[in-house]
Tab-separated table of C-alpha atoms in Angstrom:
chain	number	residue	atom	x	y	z
A	1	MET	CA	-175.740	82.700	-141.705
A	2	LYS	CA	-173.005	80.186	-142.348
A	3	ASN	CA	-170.861	81.676	-139.546
A	4	LEU	CA	-173.853	81.570	-137.179
A	5	ILE	CA	-174.469	77.855	-137.862
A	6	SER	CA	-170.746	77.076	-137.425
A	7	SER	CA	-170.729	78.985	-134.124
A	8	ILE	CA	-173.797	77.050	-132.899
A	9	LEU	CA	-172.234	73.698	-133.889
A	10	ARG	CA	-168.946	74.556	-132.107
A	11	SER	CA	-170.836	75.626	-128.987
A	12	SER	CA	-172.933	72.420	-129.033
A	13	GLU	CA	-169.825	70.264	-129.496
A	14	GLU	CA	-168.103	71.921	-126.487
A	15	ARG	CA	-171.183	71.362	-124.312
A	16	ILE	CA	-171.482	67.684	-125.331
A	17	LYS	CA	-167.839	67.163	-124.427
A	18	ASN	CA	-168.620	68.366	-120.887
A	19	PRO	CA	-168.764	65.195	-118.665
A	20	PHE	CA	-171.990	66.227	-116.931
A	21	ILE	CA	-173.885	67.200	-120.097
A	22	GLY	CA	-172.579	64.214	-122.037
A	23	SER	CA	-173.596	61.729	-119.305
A	24	PHE	CA	-177.007	63.438	-118.965
A	25	ILE	CA	-177.656	63.115	-122.725
A	26	ILE	CA	-176.582	59.450	-122.828
A	27	SER	CA	-178.729	58.522	-119.781
A	28	PHE	CA	-181.673	60.479	-121.255
A	29	LEU	CA	-181.399	58.519	-124.540
A	30	ALA	CA	-181.069	55.219	-122.699
A	31	LEU	CA	-184.165	55.853	-120.518
A	32	ASN	CA	-186.370	57.337	-123.253
A	33	TRP	CA	-185.422	55.276	-126.288
A	34	LYS	CA	-188.963	54.006	-126.839
A	35	ALA	CA	-190.444	57.507	-127.040
A	36	ILE	CA	-187.619	58.624	-129.375
A	37	LEU	CA	-188.206	55.647	-131.712
A	38	VAL	CA	-191.959	56.340	-131.775
A	39	ILE	CA	-191.357	60.001	-132.721
A	40	LEU	CA	-188.757	59.172	-135.415
A	41	PHE	CA	-189.939	55.917	-136.997
A	42	SER	CA	-193.671	55.429	-136.290
A	43	SER	CA	-195.858	55.238	-139.406
A	44	LYS	CA	-198.581	57.357	-137.765
A	45	ILE	CA	-198.996	61.077	-138.369
A	46	ILE	CA	-196.974	63.420	-136.139
A	47	GLU	CA	-200.007	64.441	-134.034
A	48	LYS	CA	-200.696	60.775	-133.217
A	49	ARG	CA	-197.055	60.207	-132.348
A	50	ILE	CA	-197.092	63.167	-129.936
A	51	ASP	CA	-200.314	61.878	-128.318
A	52	ILE	CA	-198.768	58.395	-127.872
A	53	VAL	CA	-195.640	59.847	-126.260
A	54	GLU	CA	-197.671	62.130	-123.940
A	55	ASN	CA	-200.017	59.327	-122.879
A	56	ASP	CA	-197.624	56.375	-122.586
A	57	TYR	CA	-194.172	57.832	-121.957
A	58	ASN	CA	-194.821	61.173	-120.186
A	59	SER	CA	-192.884	60.781	-116.929
A	60	VAL	CA	-190.821	63.497	-115.237
A	61	SER	CA	-188.669	60.866	-113.600
A	62	THR	CA	-187.497	59.438	-116.922
A	63	TYR	CA	-187.230	62.794	-118.689
A	64	LEU	CA	-185.417	64.740	-115.980
A	65	ILE	CA	-184.931	63.238	-112.519
A	66	LEU	CA	-183.248	59.913	-113.382
A	67	PRO	CA	-180.939	61.402	-116.072
A	68	LEU	CA	-179.887	64.116	-113.580
A	69	ILE	CA	-179.225	61.536	-110.844
A	70	ILE	CA	-177.188	59.346	-113.206
A	71	ALA	CA	-175.197	62.350	-114.475
A	72	VAL	CA	-174.467	63.526	-110.901
A	73	VAL	CA	-173.392	60.011	-109.847
A	74	TYR	CA	-171.180	59.670	-112.926
A	75	VAL	CA	-169.492	63.061	-112.466
A	76	ALA	CA	-169.341	63.399	-108.651
A	77	VAL	CA	-169.540	59.909	-107.101
A	78	LEU	CA	-167.948	57.571	-109.638
A	79	PRO	CA	-164.423	59.127	-109.434
A	80	TYR	CA	-164.408	58.544	-105.646
A	81	VAL	CA	-165.546	54.945	-106.127
A	82	MET	CA	-162.763	54.360	-108.659
A	83	TRP	CA	-160.272	56.030	-106.278
A	84	LEU	CA	-161.417	53.691	-103.458
A	85	PHE	CA	-160.905	50.631	-105.661
A	86	ASP	CA	-157.446	51.891	-106.663
A	87	LYS	CA	-156.533	52.311	-102.979
A	88	ILE	CA	-157.726	48.788	-102.126
A	89	GLY	CA	-155.827	47.321	-105.106
A	90	HIS	CA	-152.667	49.258	-104.184
A	91	PHE	CA	-152.839	48.003	-100.578
A	92	ALA	CA	-153.287	44.389	-101.708
A	93	LEU	CA	-150.461	44.661	-104.257
A	94	LYS	CA	-148.101	46.159	-101.645
A	95	GLY	CA	-148.936	43.325	-99.201
A	96	ARG	CA	-148.235	40.673	-101.852
A	97	LYS	CA	-144.892	42.276	-102.730
A	98	ASP	CA	-143.846	42.442	-99.058
A	99	SER	CA	-144.779	38.795	-98.556
A	100	PHE	CA	-142.862	37.791	-101.686
A	101	LEU	CA	-139.739	39.717	-100.540
A	102	GLN	CA	-139.837	38.075	-97.119
A	103	GLN	CA	-140.056	34.639	-98.714
A	104	ARG	CA	-137.134	35.457	-101.026
A	105	LEU	CA	-135.001	36.574	-98.064
A	106	ILE	CA	-135.703	33.284	-96.272
A	107	ASP	CA	-134.799	31.308	-99.415
A	108	ILE	CA	-131.560	33.276	-99.904
A	109	LYS	CA	-130.461	32.708	-96.317
A	110	GLY	CA	-131.194	29.000	-96.642
A	111	GLN	CA	-129.207	28.831	-99.883
A	112	GLN	CA	-126.282	30.646	-98.251
A	113	ALA	CA	-126.186	28.162	-95.365
A	114	LEU	CA	-126.435	25.233	-97.790
A	115	ALA	CA	-123.623	26.661	-99.956
A	116	GLU	CA	-121.332	26.997	-96.922
A	117	GLU	CA	-121.897	23.374	-95.931
A	118	GLU	CA	-121.326	22.206	-99.517
A	119	VAL	CA	-118.002	24.091	-99.641
A	120	LYS	CA	-116.887	22.315	-96.477
A	121	LEU	CA	-117.890	18.955	-97.904
A	122	GLU	CA	-116.077	19.624	-101.180
A	123	ASN	CA	-112.899	20.559	-99.326
A	124	LEU	CA	-113.009	17.247	-97.442
A	125	ARG	CA	-113.578	15.325	-100.648
A	126	ALA	CA	-110.706	17.129	-102.403
A	127	ASP	CA	-108.242	15.904	-99.790
A	128	TYR	CA	-109.218	12.279	-100.393
A	129	LYS	CA	-109.534	12.569	-104.169
A	130	GLU	CA	-106.072	13.869	-105.038
A	131	LYS	CA	-104.420	10.437	-105.075
A	132	SER	CA	-107.275	8.719	-106.853
A	133	ASP	CA	-107.368	11.534	-109.449
A	134	LEU	CA	-103.647	11.127	-110.119
A	135	ASN	CA	-104.023	7.359	-110.636
A	136	ARG	CA	-107.000	7.910	-112.875
A	137	LYS	CA	-105.076	10.427	-115.004
A	138	ILE	CA	-102.254	7.946	-115.481
A	139	THR	CA	-104.740	5.276	-116.525
A	140	ASN	CA	-106.474	7.688	-118.914
A	141	LEU	CA	-103.173	8.668	-120.515
A	142	SER	CA	-102.315	5.010	-121.085
A	143	ASN	CA	-105.720	4.406	-122.652
A	144	GLU	CA	-105.316	7.473	-124.871
A	145	LEU	CA	-101.955	6.213	-126.126
A	146	ILE	CA	-103.550	2.882	-127.014
A	147	LYS	CA	-106.409	4.658	-128.790
A	148	LYS	CA	-103.969	6.837	-130.733
A	149	ASP	CA	-102.047	3.770	-131.903
A	150	ASP	CA	-105.302	2.167	-133.017
A	151	PHE	CA	-106.315	5.423	-134.736
A	152	ILE	CA	-102.991	5.541	-136.634
A	153	ASP	CA	-103.523	1.960	-137.798
A	154	SER	CA	-107.042	2.781	-138.958
A	155	LEU	CA	-105.780	5.870	-140.827
A	156	GLU	CA	-103.174	3.781	-142.633
A	157	THR	CA	-105.859	1.263	-143.613
A	158	GLU	CA	-108.185	4.044	-144.762
A	159	ASN	CA	-105.360	5.652	-146.742
A	160	SER	CA	-104.739	2.373	-148.542
A	161	GLU	CA	-108.438	2.012	-149.326
A	162	LEU	CA	-108.616	5.603	-150.595
A	163	LYS	CA	-105.684	4.985	-152.924
A	164	THR	CA	-107.508	1.946	-154.310
A	165	GLN	CA	-110.721	3.954	-154.727
A	166	LEU	CA	-108.803	6.764	-156.426
A	167	SER	CA	-107.299	4.325	-158.881
A	168	ASP	CA	-110.751	2.856	-159.615
A	169	THR	CA	-112.180	6.355	-160.018
A	170	ASN	CA	-109.476	7.309	-162.493
A	171	GLU	CA	-110.191	4.179	-164.516
A	172	HIS	CA	-113.923	4.898	-164.417
A	173	LEU	CA	-113.332	8.522	-165.427
A	174	LYS	CA	-111.160	7.414	-168.324
A	175	SER	CA	-113.870	4.976	-169.449
A	176	ASN	CA	-116.562	7.668	-169.191
A	177	THR	CA	-114.400	10.102	-171.154
A	178	GLU	CA	-114.083	7.565	-173.950
A	179	LYS	CA	-117.843	6.955	-173.897
A	180	TYR	CA	-118.458	10.710	-173.989
A	181	ASP	CA	-116.212	11.067	-177.012
A	182	ILE	CA	-118.102	8.255	-178.747
A	183	LEU	CA	-121.468	9.861	-177.918
A	184	LEU	CA	-120.190	13.215	-179.137
A	185	GLU	CA	-119.161	11.662	-182.435
A	186	LYS	CA	-122.567	9.992	-182.754
A	187	LYS	CA	-124.277	13.298	-181.990
A	188	GLU	CA	-122.260	15.001	-184.735
A	189	GLU	CA	-123.190	12.193	-187.123
A	190	ILE	CA	-126.874	12.586	-186.213
A	191	GLU	CA	-126.698	16.353	-186.768
A	192	LYS	CA	-125.063	15.778	-190.152
A	193	GLU	CA	-127.751	13.229	-191.019
A	194	LYS	CA	-130.480	15.695	-190.007
A	195	LYS	CA	-128.957	18.384	-192.223
A	196	ARG	CA	-128.684	15.926	-195.094
A	197	ILE	CA	-132.322	14.822	-194.694
A	198	TYR	CA	-133.429	18.465	-194.391
A	199	GLN	CA	-131.658	19.269	-197.661
A	200	GLU	CA	-133.151	16.200	-199.342
A	201	TYR	CA	-136.597	17.150	-198.032
A	202	HIS	CA	-136.375	20.536	-199.719
A	203	ASN	CA	-135.023	18.958	-202.918
A	204	TYR	CA	-138.308	17.075	-203.322
A	205	ASP	CA	-141.177	18.680	-205.132
A	206	LYS	CA	-143.909	19.929	-202.778
A	207	SER	CA	-146.564	17.925	-204.613
A	208	PHE	CA	-144.459	14.774	-204.137
A	209	ILE	CA	-144.197	15.367	-200.387
A	210	ASP	CA	-147.939	16.097	-200.054
A	211	ARG	CA	-148.781	12.916	-201.999
A	212	PHE	CA	-146.308	10.913	-199.884
A	213	ILE	CA	-147.870	12.137	-196.620
A	214	LYS	CA	-151.358	11.372	-197.894
A	215	ASP	CA	-150.453	7.871	-199.190
A	216	ILE	CA	-148.428	6.882	-196.129
A	217	THR	CA	-151.173	8.116	-193.773
A	218	GLU	CA	-153.659	5.913	-195.581
A	219	LEU	CA	-151.251	2.963	-195.718
A	220	LEU	CA	-150.378	2.992	-192.024
A	221	LYS	CA	-153.980	3.066	-190.846
A	222	GLN	CA	-153.726	-0.748	-190.732
A	223	THR	CA	-150.907	-2.561	-189.010
A	224	GLU	CA	-151.049	-5.608	-191.277
A	225	TYR	CA	-152.411	-6.486	-194.721
A	226	PRO	CA	-153.058	-9.891	-196.281
A	227	LYS	CA	-150.314	-10.842	-198.724
A	228	ASP	CA	-150.464	-8.951	-202.043
A	229	GLN	CA	-153.613	-7.064	-201.022
A	230	VAL	CA	-151.907	-3.669	-201.328
A	231	ASP	CA	-151.361	-2.359	-204.831
A	232	GLU	CA	-147.690	-1.391	-204.569
A	233	LEU	CA	-147.532	0.239	-207.993
A	234	GLY	CA	-148.155	3.655	-206.458
A	235	LEU	CA	-145.612	2.901	-203.700
A	236	VAL	CA	-142.675	2.006	-205.931
A	237	MET	CA	-141.244	5.528	-205.876
A	238	TYR	CA	-141.313	5.487	-202.050
A	239	PHE	CA	-139.458	2.178	-201.954
A	240	GLU	CA	-136.906	3.529	-204.438
A	241	GLU	CA	-136.369	6.683	-202.354
A	242	ASP	CA	-135.908	4.499	-199.225
A	243	LEU	CA	-138.857	6.150	-197.505
A	244	ILE	CA	-140.805	2.978	-196.631
A	245	THR	CA	-140.028	-0.720	-196.263
A	246	LYS	CA	-142.089	-3.902	-196.146
A	247	VAL	CA	-141.782	-6.939	-193.886
A	248	HIS	CA	-143.473	-10.206	-194.938
A	249	ASN	CA	-144.659	-12.583	-192.192
A	250	LEU	CA	-144.376	-16.155	-193.492
A	251	THR	CA	-146.362	-17.600	-190.578
A	252	ASN	CA	-149.663	-15.797	-191.105
A	253	LYS	CA	-148.852	-14.620	-194.638
A	254	THR	CA	-149.288	-10.914	-194.022
A	255	ASP	CA	-147.390	-7.795	-195.043
A	256	LYS	CA	-146.432	-4.961	-192.671
A	257	TYR	CA	-145.256	-1.572	-193.905
A	258	TYR	CA	-142.883	0.674	-191.948
A	259	LEU	CA	-141.368	4.097	-192.350
A	260	THR	CA	-137.600	4.004	-192.767
A	261	PRO	CA	-135.532	6.402	-190.638
A	262	LYS	CA	-135.383	8.663	-193.663
A	263	GLY	CA	-139.137	8.435	-194.179
A	264	LYS	CA	-139.832	9.145	-190.514
A	265	ALA	CA	-137.540	12.172	-190.654
A	266	MET	CA	-139.382	13.407	-193.763
A	267	VAL	CA	-142.763	13.074	-191.990
A	268	ASP	CA	-141.462	14.845	-188.883
A	269	GLN	CA	-140.065	17.714	-190.968
A	270	TYR	CA	-143.369	17.994	-192.857
A	271	PHE	CA	-145.472	18.356	-189.719
A	272	LYS	CA	-142.888	20.608	-188.049
A	273	GLU	CA	-143.085	23.093	-190.879
A	274	ARG	CA	-146.902	22.933	-190.826
A	275	MET	CA	-146.911	23.792	-187.112
A	276	ASP	CA	-144.509	26.707	-187.659
A	277	GLU	CA	-146.718	28.243	-190.335
């Protein structure tokens, strides 16, 4: 059964590929699309669909005659029509090419005649230009010598300026080297100070550091305090450890509290370790 169906499908495919059958089927579908849609997609029962097709779309001309005529025209007549158009196009293209070649030959001959006359004119000019060219060359050589002398003078001036710039650059480089050495020393001092503060930070008791962070956070919420408003009894240890300092403003009689470099470093180390946890 399976082989029979495959054989039928292969036979149908070969027939559809035939130009005549294929064109007949396409023209049949194009002319009878309404009847096909009614049969396939109408919501009525199949008997009603058949009645509608027989009553409204039952025409031999659309079912058979017109599809046959179209298929015959497509297979037998259309190739000759296409051949006729190809012949007409070929004739027109050949005429255009011949016309173009004739025009090119005329242009080439005109250019040849013009070139011959130009050669004659150039020969006449060459005879009269020899002396003037020689005088012009002498004048150009004299001008070039003058320019070379001026160029040598400018090079000497530029050389002198470059020597001056080189001397200034050496002085500047020497100065920058000294500054770099100073900065390097300061960097080493800062690194040593950081290590010292880090060691001191870990020498403090953890409860002391936590209390210091809490007290200093509360203290620095305000930028200024009226004189003697802050009870400094609890801050004495921070003053003694050089963690905070106080500045008294005599004008408005206020006190301002600041972290010392050591105190700031202690706070930074505290929060750094909290972030790393």
